[in-house]
Amino acid sequence: MYATLKTSGIDVPDYLTVEQHRRYSFKHTLPSKGSILFFVDNPRDLIYRIAENLCDAVITGSDYVRDWKIFQKAQTHLPKKWQELTVHKFLKFENITACTGRLNFLVHESCGIPTLDEFFYQTHNPVCFTKFPYLASRKIQKSRGYTSKYHSVLPQLLATFFSTRGTHGVQFPIIYSHGLTESKAITNKNVIIYDIMCSGKTSNLNNLKSIYQDHELIYVGLFGINKTNPDNNTARLLTEFTQLLKAGITKTV
């Protein structure tokens, strides 16, 4: 993504150098002389920033956006300024991403479990780790194996593994993964992970196999808020930035 920004003429700091790899914001002047402030954050927190109206657009993965939308719809009390995310100008970066893949449920090969339904039929005290808890919960609730075992009891979303200790009434926990999600299933046969799989190389190296694959392709895109009364100057700058990115994508591909 940084290479595409540079090709688009954006003065991105060189994050491979010791001096600049911790520089998290920078300002760029567009050809029209308008300026845009960029900042770097992890993919999920970028969405929180735009929901809080702290920025006008973000470049992140569609998997994080889909997970956010499910979370947003499930809430009964949200700030009025939290509006729905849309794909700004429908700009996708499918052709330049290092990884274009799909979300999968994976288990360790030693489990010998062939399907998502069988995971719930055969596994005692199952646990799920994922960076996309709301997407995972929605998919799991559609599993016949899950509904057969837990009936109408919903999965419980937890912040850490230790949240399950001493917690009564937790039937099936979905635990937020803070990174290295694949490693969670290496030593625990009762663990299922829900993560994006691209080439499958990492999964093969760690003896993991997919037992369910999502049909929707994951892509990186420029996402913005669908505002009812957008600021004309902001809209103009975003349009100009989008055109620069499109030109950069063409050169990169």
Short mmCIF file of C-alpha atoms in Angstrom, two decimals, residues 42-44 46-47 57-65 218-223:
data_model
loop_
_atom_site.label_atom_id
_atom_site.label_comp_id
_atom_site.label_asym_id
_atom_site.label_seq_id
_atom_site.Cartn_x
_atom_site.Cartn_y
_atom_site.Cartn_z
CA ASN A 42 -4.02 -0.46 12.93
CA PRO A 43 -6.85 -1.51 10.57
CA ARG A 44 -9.58 -1.83 13.21
CA LEU A 46 -8.97 3.33 11.82
CA ILE A 47 -12.66 2.43 11.63
CA ALA A 57 -11.74 8.41 4.94
CA VAL A 58 -9.61 5.37 5.77
CA ILE A 59 -7.70 2.75 3.82
CA THR A 60 -8.32 -0.60 5.46
CA GLY A 61 -9.55 -4.14 4.83
CA SER A 62 -13.14 -4.97 3.93
CA ASP A 63 -13.08 -7.71 6.59
CA TYR A 64 -12.72 -5.10 9.34
CA VAL A 65 -15.48 -2.98 7.78
CA ILE A 218 -11.51 -9.71 1.12
CA TYR A 219 -10.06 -6.56 -0.39
CA VAL A 220 -8.36 -3.35 0.73
CA GLY A 221 -10.31 -0.21 -0.07
CA LEU A 222 -10.78 3.49 0.57
CA PHE A 223 -13.77 3.74 2.89
#
